[in-house]
């Protein structure tokens, strides 16, 4: 007999009135003293509450906005240093029974060709990503994605982990698939996934009902309680997110923070990551072409900066949806993970077409992984493929317990550098290798103590031919 499922959200997630009240109670132009107090508190790296976040979201004075960005840059640097984690999405199926009005994969959209990749096709895609140097994948699928259902997802994860040759291997598979029942989440954990990722899309129920008009995804409660079931099943790294553009972004940020607070109260730890996709044009979608609440670039900068202050230890993910210029700015403000060289149509890496009509949405950045890495390194960033924490079991609360006192740096810095050097030696173009080696030299010269010793030792091991060294 299957276990009873967590389906009804607790009171703390039934929060529309609560959020509206906070927003209404916050002055339109908050005073300087109040803003400075909040920014000072944020610099202590313990996060902010919803009322404080509401104040920061309402500022518009250019000096205050610049101080907000300055604080975000300070926190980003204090916790994440100059590392930036890279991954690629792997779309395995665009079959879907839902009707999300913003998505090209929605069931009634006849304008795209449907396919669920076979295991051989998945292996081919993975081999191509490995050849580029990727070590971390995000597996993505529509809902009810094949005849075999959930088994298909498990088989696909197995195929990804089994596809390797020489130095080429995927070391961490994260997944972004529809909400599951608790027993299925247990199987997903058994398959060795890293993070289970799911976006609520919007925390505003009336908007949610308007844009999800058919299929299982119409059930807001089943979706908003997915992380409770995942964490009950033992998956302790979960990733949440909002699809910005559907409803007022300020409301959505407070919805996200409520969700995080709920998970912290219930499981002792919040999400590992937050994703911040903005609505992008999608084949045959009026809603995607004309977002009801468009998020300007200025608002988007604020979203990332405010989140960086509010939940300093939670990774923030930016996808290829954004242009390369925007991504560059966002790295400094708080983004800690980016996708690179992405395709959002199943089989996209094996196909010559860059922006297929079968894609889920249009991409804003078409640069290859090598180009993204070269540019990031030239700006002083260390592109990292590190998967150490996940493989050493430093996940969920164990990870946060190391991260909060700042000890995680002793691991992240050497691991980031070692995986970056692996990339440079095994996959990079000559030009990228030259730029990257220079960055490594500069970074190592700036390190002291344990971080420095460990980094030098691990870099030497990689130069001597060892791979996959981590601490
Ligand atoms: N089908 C599953 C689901 O909906 O949760 C998982 C995969 S779905 C392809 C992943 C995410 O893509 C969705 O959660 C949604 O936020 C995002 N997405 C869909 N259409 C988009 C668009 N037009 N622009 C940007 N992101 C979009
Ligand atoms: Fe299907 Fe997910 Fe797209 Fe909705 S967002 S139509 S569930 S693939």
GROMACS .gro file of C-alpha atoms and ligand atoms in nm:
model
  506
    1UNK     CA    1   0.000   0.000   0.000
    2UNK     CA    2   0.137   0.342  -0.086
    3UNK     CA    3   0.209   0.590   0.194
    4UNK     CA    4  -0.022   0.888   0.256
    5UNK     CA    5   0.116   1.181   0.058
    6UNK     CA    6   0.192   1.529   0.186
    7UNK     CA    7  -0.044   1.727  -0.033
    8UNK     CA    8  -0.191   2.008   0.173
    9UNK     CA    9   0.038   2.298   0.245
   10UNK     CA   10   0.060   2.413   0.607
   11UNK     CA   11  -0.073   2.750   0.707
   12UNK     CA   12   0.267   2.916   0.656
   13UNK     CA   13   0.249   2.850   0.283
   14UNK     CA   14  -0.111   2.974   0.252
   15UNK     CA   15   0.030   3.318   0.259
   16UNK     CA   16  -0.124   3.555   0.006
   17UNK     CA   17  -0.284   3.784   0.260
   18UNK     CA   18   0.027   3.775   0.476
   19UNK     CA   19   0.247   3.877   0.181
   20UNK     CA   20   0.009   4.146   0.061
   21UNK     CA   21  -0.001   4.290   0.414
   22UNK     CA   22   0.379   4.312   0.435
   23UNK     CA   23   0.401   4.480   0.096
   24UNK     CA   24   0.122   4.724   0.178
   25UNK     CA   25   0.281   4.814   0.513
   26UNK     CA   26   0.620   4.898   0.355
   27UNK     CA   27   0.669   5.266   0.260
   28UNK     CA   28   0.710   5.343  -0.110
   29UNK     CA   29   1.035   5.532  -0.052
   30UNK     CA   30   1.205   5.389   0.258
   31UNK     CA   31   1.428   5.626   0.459
   32UNK     CA   32   1.808   5.612   0.436
   33UNK     CA   33   1.865   5.524   0.802
   34UNK     CA   34   1.634   5.223   0.781
   35UNK     CA   35   1.793   5.102   0.457
   36UNK     CA   36   2.147   5.139   0.595
   37UNK     CA   37   2.052   4.945   0.911
   38UNK     CA   38   1.921   4.659   0.699
   39UNK     CA   39   2.229   4.658   0.475
   40UNK     CA   40   2.455   4.652   0.783
   41UNK     CA   41   2.262   4.359   0.922
   42UNK     CA   42   2.292   4.176   0.589
   43UNK     CA   43   2.671   4.212   0.602
   44UNK     CA   44   2.670   3.994   0.915
   45UNK     CA   45   2.576   3.708   0.676
   46UNK     CA   46   2.282   3.574   0.879
   47UNK     CA   47   2.014   3.666   0.624
   48UNK     CA   48   1.714   3.898   0.646
   49UNK     CA   49   1.346   3.860   0.736
   50UNK     CA   50   1.053   3.928   0.501
   51UNK     CA   51   0.985   4.279   0.635
   52UNK     CA   52   1.348   4.382   0.578
   53UNK     CA   53   1.345   4.232   0.231
   54UNK     CA   54   1.024   4.421   0.150
   55UNK     CA   55   1.197   4.749   0.241
   56UNK     CA   56   1.493   4.674   0.010
   57UNK     CA   57   1.262   4.575  -0.274
   58UNK     CA   58   1.088   4.912  -0.255
   59UNK     CA   59   1.396   5.137  -0.277
   60UNK     CA   60   1.436   5.339  -0.596
   61UNK     CA   61   1.677   5.616  -0.497
   62UNK     CA   62   1.987   5.554  -0.719
   63UNK     CA   63   2.230   5.593  -0.424
   64UNK     CA   64   2.036   5.342  -0.214
   65UNK     CA   65   2.017   5.102  -0.506
   66UNK     CA   66   2.395   5.126  -0.556
   67UNK     CA   67   2.449   5.057  -0.183
   68UNK     CA   68   2.227   4.752  -0.215
   69UNK     CA   69   2.440   4.626  -0.507
   70UNK     CA   70   2.760   4.702  -0.317
   71UNK     CA   71   2.636   4.493  -0.024
   72UNK     CA   72   2.538   4.208  -0.258
   73UNK     CA   73   2.886   4.214  -0.415
   74UNK     CA   74   3.044   4.209  -0.067
   75UNK     CA   75   2.838   3.906   0.042
   76UNK     CA   76   2.894   3.722  -0.286
   77UNK     CA   77   3.267   3.767  -0.245
   78UNK     CA   78   3.275   3.682   0.127
   79UNK     CA   79   3.093   3.351   0.082
   80UNK     CA   80   3.155   3.234  -0.273
   81UNK     CA   81   3.482   3.411  -0.355
   82UNK     CA   82   3.546   3.416  -0.727
   83UNK     CA   83   3.420   3.064  -0.803
   84UNK     CA   84   3.138   3.005  -1.045
   85UNK     CA   85   2.988   2.657  -1.089
   86UNK     CA   86   2.905   2.544  -1.444
   87UNK     CA   87   2.650   2.293  -1.568
   88UNK     CA   88   2.453   2.198  -1.880
   89UNK     CA   89   2.083   2.111  -1.906
   90UNK     CA   90   2.000   1.779  -2.072
   91UNK     CA   91   1.647   1.780  -2.218
   92UNK     CA   92   1.541   1.416  -2.259
   93UNK     CA   93   1.175   1.458  -2.356
   94UNK     CA   94   0.935   1.731  -2.468
   95UNK     CA   95   0.626   1.511  -2.430
   96UNK     CA   96   0.389   1.672  -2.183
   97UNK     CA   97   0.029   1.634  -2.067
   98UNK     CA   98   0.009   1.974  -1.901
   99UNK     CA   99  -0.110   2.301  -2.039
  100UNK     CA  100   0.121   2.572  -1.908
  101UNK     CA  101   0.039   2.868  -2.128
  102UNK     CA  102   0.399   2.997  -2.132
  103UNK     CA  103   0.572   2.676  -2.242
  104UNK     CA  104   0.631   2.540  -2.592
  105UNK     CA  105   0.604   2.183  -2.459
  106UNK     CA  106   0.239   2.226  -2.349
  107UNK     CA  107   0.015   1.941  -2.461
  108UNK     CA  108  -0.192   2.118  -2.727
  109UNK     CA  109   0.096   2.295  -2.900
  110UNK     CA  110   0.099   2.135  -3.245
  111UNK     CA  111   0.384   2.354  -3.370
  112UNK     CA  112   0.663   2.140  -3.227
  113UNK     CA  113   0.780   1.790  -3.302
  114UNK     CA  114   0.751   1.559  -3.000
  115UNK     CA  115   1.013   1.315  -2.890
  116UNK     CA  116   1.141   1.126  -2.591
  117UNK     CA  117   1.503   1.034  -2.650
  118UNK     CA  118   1.591   0.666  -2.647
  119UNK     CA  119   1.859   0.554  -2.403
  120UNK     CA  120   2.104   0.534  -2.697
  121UNK     CA  121   2.022   0.893  -2.795
  122UNK     CA  122   2.067   1.007  -2.436
  123UNK     CA  123   2.408   0.836  -2.423
  124UNK     CA  124   2.504   1.018  -2.744
  125UNK     CA  125   2.404   1.357  -2.601
  126UNK     CA  126   2.590   1.286  -2.276
  127UNK     CA  127   2.905   1.180  -2.463
  128UNK     CA  128   2.899   1.511  -2.654
  129UNK     CA  129   2.861   1.712  -2.332
  130UNK     CA  130   3.142   1.513  -2.170
  131UNK     CA  131   3.367   1.583  -2.470
  132UNK     CA  132   3.311   1.956  -2.408
  133UNK     CA  133   3.426   1.906  -2.047
  134UNK     CA  134   3.097   1.910  -1.855
  135UNK     CA  135   3.081   1.718  -1.525
  136UNK     CA  136   2.743   1.835  -1.394
  137UNK     CA  137   2.415   1.792  -1.580
  138UNK     CA  138   2.060   1.901  -1.511
  139UNK     CA  139   1.820   1.645  -1.656
  140UNK     CA  140   1.493   1.807  -1.773
  141UNK     CA  141   1.167   1.656  -1.904
  142UNK     CA  142   0.802   1.739  -1.965
  143UNK     CA  143   0.543   1.574  -1.740
  144UNK     CA  144   0.418   1.223  -1.824
  145UNK     CA  145   0.708   1.219  -2.057
  146UNK     CA  146   0.695   0.869  -2.206
  147UNK     CA  147   0.502   0.542  -2.213
  148UNK     CA  148   0.732   0.406  -1.944
  149UNK     CA  149   0.661   0.703  -1.712
  150UNK     CA  150   0.881   0.743  -1.410
  151UNK     CA  151   1.089   0.432  -1.496
  152UNK     CA  152   1.209   0.625  -1.802
  153UNK     CA  153   1.356   0.897  -1.578
  154UNK     CA  154   1.537   0.641  -1.360
  155UNK     CA  155   1.675   0.461  -1.667
  156UNK     CA  156   1.790   0.791  -1.814
  157UNK     CA  157   1.979   0.888  -1.496
  158UNK     CA  158   2.144   0.547  -1.503
  159UNK     CA  159   2.242   0.600  -1.868
  160UNK     CA  160   2.399   0.937  -1.786
  161UNK     CA  161   2.612   0.795  -1.504
  162UNK     CA  162   2.713   0.492  -1.712
  163UNK     CA  163   2.819   0.696  -2.016
  164UNK     CA  164   3.186   0.766  -1.971
  165UNK     CA  165   3.516   0.713  -2.144
  166UNK     CA  166   3.863   0.799  -2.014
  167UNK     CA  167   3.854   1.132  -1.831
  168UNK     CA  168   3.505   1.195  -1.959
  169UNK     CA  169   3.233   1.139  -1.702
  170UNK     CA  170   2.933   1.308  -1.554
  171UNK     CA  171   2.981   1.324  -1.179
  172UNK     CA  172   2.654   1.479  -1.067
  173UNK     CA  173   2.307   1.461  -1.223
  174UNK     CA  174   2.052   1.710  -1.091
  175UNK     CA  175   1.694   1.675  -1.211
  176UNK     CA  176   1.413   1.913  -1.296
  177UNK     CA  177   1.102   1.697  -1.339
  178UNK     CA  178   0.738   1.715  -1.232
  179UNK     CA  179   0.650   1.658  -0.864
  180UNK     CA  180   0.654   1.296  -0.748
  181UNK     CA  181   0.497   1.090  -0.472
  182UNK     CA  182   0.715   1.019  -0.166
  183UNK     CA  183   0.800   0.661  -0.273
  184UNK     CA  184   0.908   0.783  -0.616
  185UNK     CA  185   1.129   1.046  -0.454
  186UNK     CA  186   1.289   0.761  -0.257
  187UNK     CA  187   1.368   0.586  -0.586
  188UNK     CA  188   1.504   0.910  -0.729
  189UNK     CA  189   1.739   0.939  -0.432
  190UNK     CA  190   1.839   0.576  -0.487
  191UNK     CA  191   1.933   0.665  -0.846
  192UNK     CA  192   2.204   0.895  -0.706
  193UNK     CA  193   2.071   1.237  -0.802
  194UNK     CA  194   2.233   1.556  -0.674
  195UNK     CA  195   1.966   1.825  -0.641
  196UNK     CA  196   1.594   1.780  -0.706
  197UNK     CA  197   1.484   2.104  -0.867
  198UNK     CA  198   1.129   2.231  -0.915
  199UNK     CA  199   1.000   2.584  -0.970
  200UNK     CA  200   0.667   2.689  -0.823
  201UNK     CA  201   0.641   2.925  -1.125
  202UNK     CA  202   0.424   3.165  -0.922
  203UNK     CA  203   0.332   3.167  -0.554
  204UNK     CA  204   0.021   3.371  -0.637
  205UNK     CA  205  -0.266   3.121  -0.652
  206UNK     CA  206  -0.505   3.319  -0.878
  207UNK     CA  207  -0.223   3.373  -1.131
  208UNK     CA  208  -0.119   3.009  -1.101
  209UNK     CA  209  -0.475   2.901  -1.184
  210UNK     CA  210  -0.486   3.135  -1.486
  211UNK     CA  211  -0.169   3.007  -1.653
  212UNK     CA  212  -0.193   2.633  -1.574
  213UNK     CA  213  -0.518   2.539  -1.737
  214UNK     CA  214  -0.510   2.159  -1.776
  215UNK     CA  215  -0.326   1.851  -1.653
  216UNK     CA  216  -0.184   1.754  -1.317
  217UNK     CA  217   0.009   2.080  -1.288
  218UNK     CA  218  -0.318   2.266  -1.223
  219UNK     CA  219  -0.287   2.138  -0.864
  220UNK     CA  220  -0.097   2.421  -0.686
  221UNK     CA  221  -0.089   2.232  -0.356
  222UNK     CA  222   0.064   1.916  -0.505
  223UNK     CA  223   0.342   2.131  -0.648
  224UNK     CA  224   0.406   2.355  -0.347
  225UNK     CA  225   0.435   2.049  -0.120
  226UNK     CA  226   0.674   1.862  -0.355
  227UNK     CA  227   0.982   1.963  -0.155
  228UNK     CA  228   0.819   1.838   0.166
  229UNK     CA  229   0.776   1.496   0.003
  230UNK     CA  230   1.125   1.503  -0.149
  231UNK     CA  231   1.287   1.590   0.183
  232UNK     CA  232   1.073   1.339   0.372
  233UNK     CA  233   1.203   1.081   0.122
  234UNK     CA  234   1.562   1.172   0.214
  235UNK     CA  235   1.655   1.407  -0.072
  236UNK     CA  236   1.824   1.684   0.120
  237UNK     CA  237   1.946   1.907  -0.163
  238UNK     CA  238   1.644   2.067  -0.323
  239UNK     CA  239   1.625   2.366  -0.559
  240UNK     CA  240   1.327   2.601  -0.577
  241UNK     CA  241   1.247   2.887  -0.813
  242UNK     CA  242   1.000   3.130  -0.964
  243UNK     CA  243   0.926   3.198  -1.330
  244UNK     CA  244   0.954   3.576  -1.321
  245UNK     CA  245   0.710   3.765  -1.541
  246UNK     CA  246   0.387   3.589  -1.440
  247UNK     CA  247   0.305   3.802  -1.133
  248UNK     CA  248   0.453   4.096  -0.936
  249UNK     CA  249   0.817   4.004  -0.864
  250UNK     CA  250   0.805   4.151  -0.513
  251UNK     CA  251   0.521   3.918  -0.421
  252UNK     CA  252   0.714   3.624  -0.567
  253UNK     CA  253   1.028   3.700  -0.365
  254UNK     CA  254   0.828   3.699  -0.043
  255UNK     CA  255   0.657   3.376  -0.157
  256UNK     CA  256   0.999   3.218  -0.210
  257UNK     CA  257   1.118   3.334   0.131
  258UNK     CA  258   0.805   3.190   0.296
  259UNK     CA  259   0.872   2.859   0.126
  260UNK     CA  260   1.232   2.864   0.247
  261UNK     CA  261   1.128   2.949   0.603
  262UNK     CA  262   0.880   2.664   0.598
  263UNK     CA  263   1.146   2.411   0.489
  264UNK     CA  264   1.392   2.543   0.748
  265UNK     CA  265   1.133   2.514   1.025
  266UNK     CA  266   1.031   2.167   0.920
  267UNK     CA  267   1.357   2.004   0.812
  268UNK     CA  268   1.622   2.220   0.977
  269UNK     CA  269   1.757   2.329   0.637
  270UNK     CA  270   1.628   2.530   0.343
  271UNK     CA  271   1.686   2.476  -0.029
  272UNK     CA  272   2.036   2.425  -0.169
  273UNK     CA  273   1.962   2.652  -0.466
  274UNK     CA  274   1.716   2.910  -0.600
  275UNK     CA  275   1.665   2.955  -0.975
  276UNK     CA  276   1.559   3.287  -1.121
  277UNK     CA  277   1.432   3.226  -1.476
  278UNK     CA  278   1.260   3.514  -1.655
  279UNK     CA  279   0.986   3.436  -1.906
  280UNK     CA  280   1.138   3.397  -2.254
  281UNK     CA  281   0.960   3.375  -2.590
  282UNK     CA  282   0.843   3.020  -2.664
  283UNK     CA  283   0.702   2.877  -2.988
  284UNK     CA  284   0.330   2.954  -3.019
  285UNK     CA  285   0.295   3.114  -2.675
  286UNK     CA  286   0.119   3.450  -2.653
  287UNK     CA  287   0.179   3.461  -2.279
  288UNK     CA  288   0.554   3.412  -2.318
  289UNK     CA  289   0.568   3.679  -2.591
  290UNK     CA  290   0.380   3.927  -2.370
  291UNK     CA  291   0.450   3.852  -2.002
  292UNK     CA  292   0.171   3.986  -1.778
  293UNK     CA  293   0.424   4.136  -1.530
  294UNK     CA  294   0.746   4.189  -1.728
  295UNK     CA  295   1.060   4.212  -1.517
  296UNK     CA  296   1.294   4.489  -1.635
  297UNK     CA  297   1.671   4.448  -1.621
  298UNK     CA  298   1.681   4.687  -1.325
  299UNK     CA  299   1.421   4.484  -1.136
  300UNK     CA  300   1.610   4.166  -1.222
  301UNK     CA  301   1.934   4.306  -1.075
  302UNK     CA  302   1.739   4.388  -0.759
  303UNK     CA  303   1.590   4.038  -0.744
  304UNK     CA  304   1.935   3.877  -0.746
  305UNK     CA  305   2.088   4.130  -0.506
  306UNK     CA  306   1.802   4.108  -0.257
  307UNK     CA  307   1.809   3.727  -0.260
  308UNK     CA  308   2.186   3.734  -0.206
  309UNK     CA  309   2.131   3.937   0.111
  310UNK     CA  310   1.825   3.746   0.233
  311UNK     CA  311   1.964   3.389   0.202
  312UNK     CA  312   2.341   3.430   0.174
  313UNK     CA  313   2.427   3.058   0.179
  314UNK     CA  314   2.176   2.943  -0.081
  315UNK     CA  315   2.320   2.909  -0.432
  316UNK     CA  316   2.150   3.120  -0.701
  317UNK     CA  317   2.129   2.974  -1.052
  318UNK     CA  318   2.110   3.169  -1.375
  319UNK     CA  319   2.041   2.988  -1.700
  320UNK     CA  320   2.124   3.050  -2.064
  321UNK     CA  321   1.793   3.233  -2.088
  322UNK     CA  322   1.982   3.554  -2.011
  323UNK     CA  323   2.215   3.741  -2.250
  324UNK     CA  324   2.589   3.716  -2.194
  325UNK     CA  325   2.606   4.085  -2.086
  326UNK     CA  326   2.339   4.037  -1.822
  327UNK     CA  327   2.501   3.718  -1.698
  328UNK     CA  328   2.833   3.897  -1.652
  329UNK     CA  329   2.675   4.163  -1.429
  330UNK     CA  330   2.476   3.908  -1.234
  331UNK     CA  331   2.784   3.706  -1.139
  332UNK     CA  332   2.911   3.994  -0.928
  333UNK     CA  333   2.571   4.055  -0.768
  334UNK     CA  334   2.522   3.705  -0.636
  335UNK     CA  335   2.481   3.433  -0.899
  336UNK     CA  336   2.684   3.125  -0.803
  337UNK     CA  337   2.591   2.877  -1.080
  338UNK     CA  338   2.538   2.922  -1.455
  339UNK     CA  339   2.457   2.692  -1.742
  340UNK     CA  340   2.674   2.714  -2.053
  341UNK     CA  341   2.658   2.593  -2.411
  342UNK     CA  342   2.294   2.492  -2.354
  343UNK     CA  343   2.026   2.346  -2.582
  344UNK     CA  344   1.664   2.323  -2.462
  345UNK     CA  345   1.532   2.074  -2.716
  346UNK     CA  346   1.570   1.697  -2.676
  347UNK     CA  347   1.860   1.583  -2.893
  348UNK     CA  348   1.980   1.945  -2.926
  349UNK     CA  349   2.349   1.870  -2.867
  350UNK     CA  350   2.357   1.615  -3.150
  351UNK     CA  351   2.176   1.853  -3.386
  352UNK     CA  352   2.339   2.123  -3.597
  353UNK     CA  353   2.051   2.367  -3.538
  354UNK     CA  354   2.123   2.607  -3.250
  355UNK     CA  355   1.780   2.753  -3.175
  356UNK     CA  356   1.529   2.488  -3.278
  357UNK     CA  357   1.153   2.554  -3.285
  358UNK     CA  358   1.128   2.237  -3.074
  359UNK     CA  359   1.314   2.413  -2.796
  360UNK     CA  360   1.132   2.494  -2.474
  361UNK     CA  361   1.215   2.863  -2.503
  362UNK     CA  362   1.461   3.087  -2.687
  363UNK     CA  363   1.815   3.115  -2.558
  364UNK     CA  364   1.976   3.451  -2.488
  365UNK     CA  365   2.336   3.329  -2.488
  366UNK     CA  366   2.473   3.111  -2.767
  367UNK     CA  367   2.838   3.098  -2.660
  368UNK     CA  368   3.013   2.762  -2.627
  369UNK     CA  369   3.134   2.630  -2.290
  370UNK     CA  370   3.491   2.715  -2.391
  371UNK     CA  371   3.396   3.079  -2.467
  372UNK     CA  372   3.198   3.117  -2.143
  373UNK     CA  373   3.493   2.979  -1.946
  374UNK     CA  374   3.746   3.202  -2.122
  375UNK     CA  375   3.540   3.515  -2.054
  376UNK     CA  376   3.476   3.421  -1.691
  377UNK     CA  377   3.845   3.348  -1.634
  378UNK     CA  378   3.946   3.674  -1.801
  379UNK     CA  379   3.724   3.855  -1.549
  380UNK     CA  380   3.908   3.678  -1.264
  381UNK     CA  381   3.648   3.408  -1.196
  382UNK     CA  382   3.739   3.044  -1.135
  383UNK     CA  383   3.495   2.828  -1.335
  384UNK     CA  384   3.434   2.523  -1.117
  385UNK     CA  385   3.303   2.174  -1.198
  386UNK     CA  386   3.332   2.066  -0.836
  387UNK     CA  387   3.104   1.786  -0.717
  388UNK     CA  388   3.293   1.705  -0.394
  389UNK     CA  389   3.022   1.786  -0.140
  390UNK     CA  390   2.762   1.568  -0.306
  391UNK     CA  391   3.001   1.276  -0.341
  392UNK     CA  392   3.133   1.304   0.016
  393UNK     CA  393   2.778   1.324   0.153
  394UNK     CA  394   2.819   1.688   0.255
  395UNK     CA  395   2.460   1.768   0.159
  396UNK     CA  396   2.157   1.935   0.317
  397UNK     CA  397   2.217   2.037   0.678
  398UNK     CA  398   2.574   1.896   0.684
  399UNK     CA  399   2.662   2.132   0.399
  400UNK     CA  400   2.498   2.434   0.566
  401UNK     CA  401   2.671   2.355   0.898
  402UNK     CA  402   3.006   2.382   0.718
  403UNK     CA  403   2.903   2.675   0.500
  404UNK     CA  404   2.768   2.904   0.772
  405UNK     CA  405   3.088   2.938   0.979
  406UNK     CA  406   3.278   2.990   0.651
  407UNK     CA  407   3.464   2.655   0.664
  408UNK     CA  408   3.337   2.543   0.326
  409UNK     CA  409   3.586   2.779   0.160
  410UNK     CA  410   3.870   2.549   0.269
  411UNK     CA  411   3.712   2.287   0.043
  412UNK     CA  412   3.559   2.498  -0.233
  413UNK     CA  413   3.867   2.697  -0.325
  414UNK     CA  414   4.105   2.398  -0.383
  415UNK     CA  415   3.829   2.187  -0.541
  416UNK     CA  416   3.729   2.470  -0.774
  417UNK     CA  417   4.085   2.529  -0.885
  418UNK     CA  418   4.157   2.157  -0.935
  419UNK     CA  419   3.848   2.102  -1.151
  420UNK     CA  420   3.923   2.419  -1.347
  421UNK     CA  421   4.276   2.297  -1.419
  422UNK     CA  422   4.137   1.957  -1.525
  423UNK     CA  423   3.919   2.142  -1.774
  424UNK     CA  424   4.207   2.351  -1.904
  425UNK     CA  425   4.435   2.051  -1.954
  426UNK     CA  426   4.179   1.809  -2.098
  427UNK     CA  427   3.929   2.018  -2.295
  428UNK     CA  428   4.015   2.385  -2.338
  429UNK     CA  429   4.122   2.563  -2.656
  430UNK     CA  430   4.476   2.699  -2.654
  431UNK     CA  431   4.358   3.055  -2.593
  432UNK     CA  432   4.131   2.955  -2.304
  433UNK     CA  433   4.412   2.749  -2.149
  434UNK     CA  434   4.643   3.049  -2.162
  435UNK     CA  435   4.387   3.282  -2.001
  436UNK     CA  436   4.288   3.018  -1.745
  437UNK     CA  437   4.644   2.937  -1.637
  438UNK     CA  438   4.703   3.307  -1.578
  439UNK     CA  439   4.390   3.326  -1.360
  440UNK     CA  440   4.500   3.020  -1.161
  441UNK     CA  441   4.844   3.178  -1.101
  442UNK     CA  442   4.685   3.500  -0.975
  443UNK     CA  443   4.432   3.324  -0.754
  444UNK     CA  444   4.690   3.093  -0.594
  445UNK     CA  445   4.916   3.392  -0.526
  446UNK     CA  446   4.631   3.557  -0.334
  447UNK     CA  447   4.563   3.256  -0.109
  448UNK     CA  448   4.703   3.197   0.238
  449UNK     CA  449   4.708   2.918   0.500
  450UNK     CA  450   4.525   2.587   0.453
  451UNK     CA  451   4.347   2.705   0.138
  452UNK     CA  452   4.679   2.784  -0.025
  453UNK     CA  453   4.855   2.461   0.079
  454UNK     CA  454   4.564   2.240  -0.026
  455UNK     CA  455   4.522   2.422  -0.357
  456UNK     CA  456   4.889   2.394  -0.450
  457UNK     CA  457   4.898   2.024  -0.361
  458UNK     CA  458   4.584   1.937  -0.557
  459UNK     CA  459   4.685   2.144  -0.860
  460UNK     CA  460   5.019   1.959  -0.863
  461UNK     CA  461   4.836   1.624  -0.853
  462UNK     CA  462   4.624   1.727  -1.152
  463UNK     CA  463   4.935   1.839  -1.345
  464UNK     CA  464   5.090   1.499  -1.275
  465UNK     CA  465   4.792   1.333  -1.447
  466UNK     CA  466   4.562   1.251  -1.154
  467UNK     CA  467   4.196   1.332  -1.214
  468UNK     CA  468   3.897   1.378  -0.988
  469UNK     CA  469   4.097   1.487  -0.683
  470UNK     CA  470   3.885   1.656  -0.420
  471UNK     CA  471   3.870   1.731  -0.050
  472LIG     N1  472   0.791   1.979  -1.677
  472LIG     C1  473   0.846   2.002  -1.547
  472LIG     C2  474   0.783   2.120  -1.480
  472LIG     O1  475   0.714   2.198  -1.545
  472LIG     O2  476   0.807   2.134  -1.361
  472LIG     C3  477   0.993   2.024  -1.547
  472LIG     C4  478   1.060   2.075  -1.668
  472LIG     S1  479   1.008   2.235  -1.726
  472LIG     C5  480   1.065   2.206  -1.884
  472LIG     C6  481   1.129   2.340  -1.645
  472LIG     C7  482   1.094   2.485  -1.626
  472LIG     O3  483   1.103   2.555  -1.749
  472LIG     C8  484   0.958   2.517  -1.576
  472LIG     O4  485   0.948   2.496  -1.438
  472LIG     C9  486   0.942   2.664  -1.616
  472LIG     O5  487   0.972   2.751  -1.509
  472LIG    C10  488   1.047   2.683  -1.724
  472LIG     N2  489   0.988   2.741  -1.846
  472LIG    C11  490   0.883   2.696  -1.918
  472LIG     N3  491   0.854   2.781  -2.019
  472LIG    C12  492   0.943   2.884  -2.012
  472LIG    C13  493   0.962   3.005  -2.086
  472LIG     N4  494   0.885   3.037  -2.188
  472LIG     N5  495   1.063   3.088  -2.048
  472LIG    C14  496   1.143   3.057  -1.945
  472LIG     N6  497   1.129   2.945  -1.871
  472LIG    C15  498   1.029   2.859  -1.902
  473LIG    FE1  499   0.503   2.064  -1.946
  473LIG    FE2  500   0.679   2.161  -1.767
  473LIG    FE3  501   0.634   2.287  -2.001
  473LIG    FE4  502   0.446   2.288  -1.819
  473LIG     S1  503   0.651   2.379  -1.798
  473LIG     S2  504   0.413   2.245  -2.038
  473LIG     S3  505   0.472   2.086  -1.726
  473LIG     S4  506   0.724   2.086  -1.973
   0.00000   0.00000   0.00000
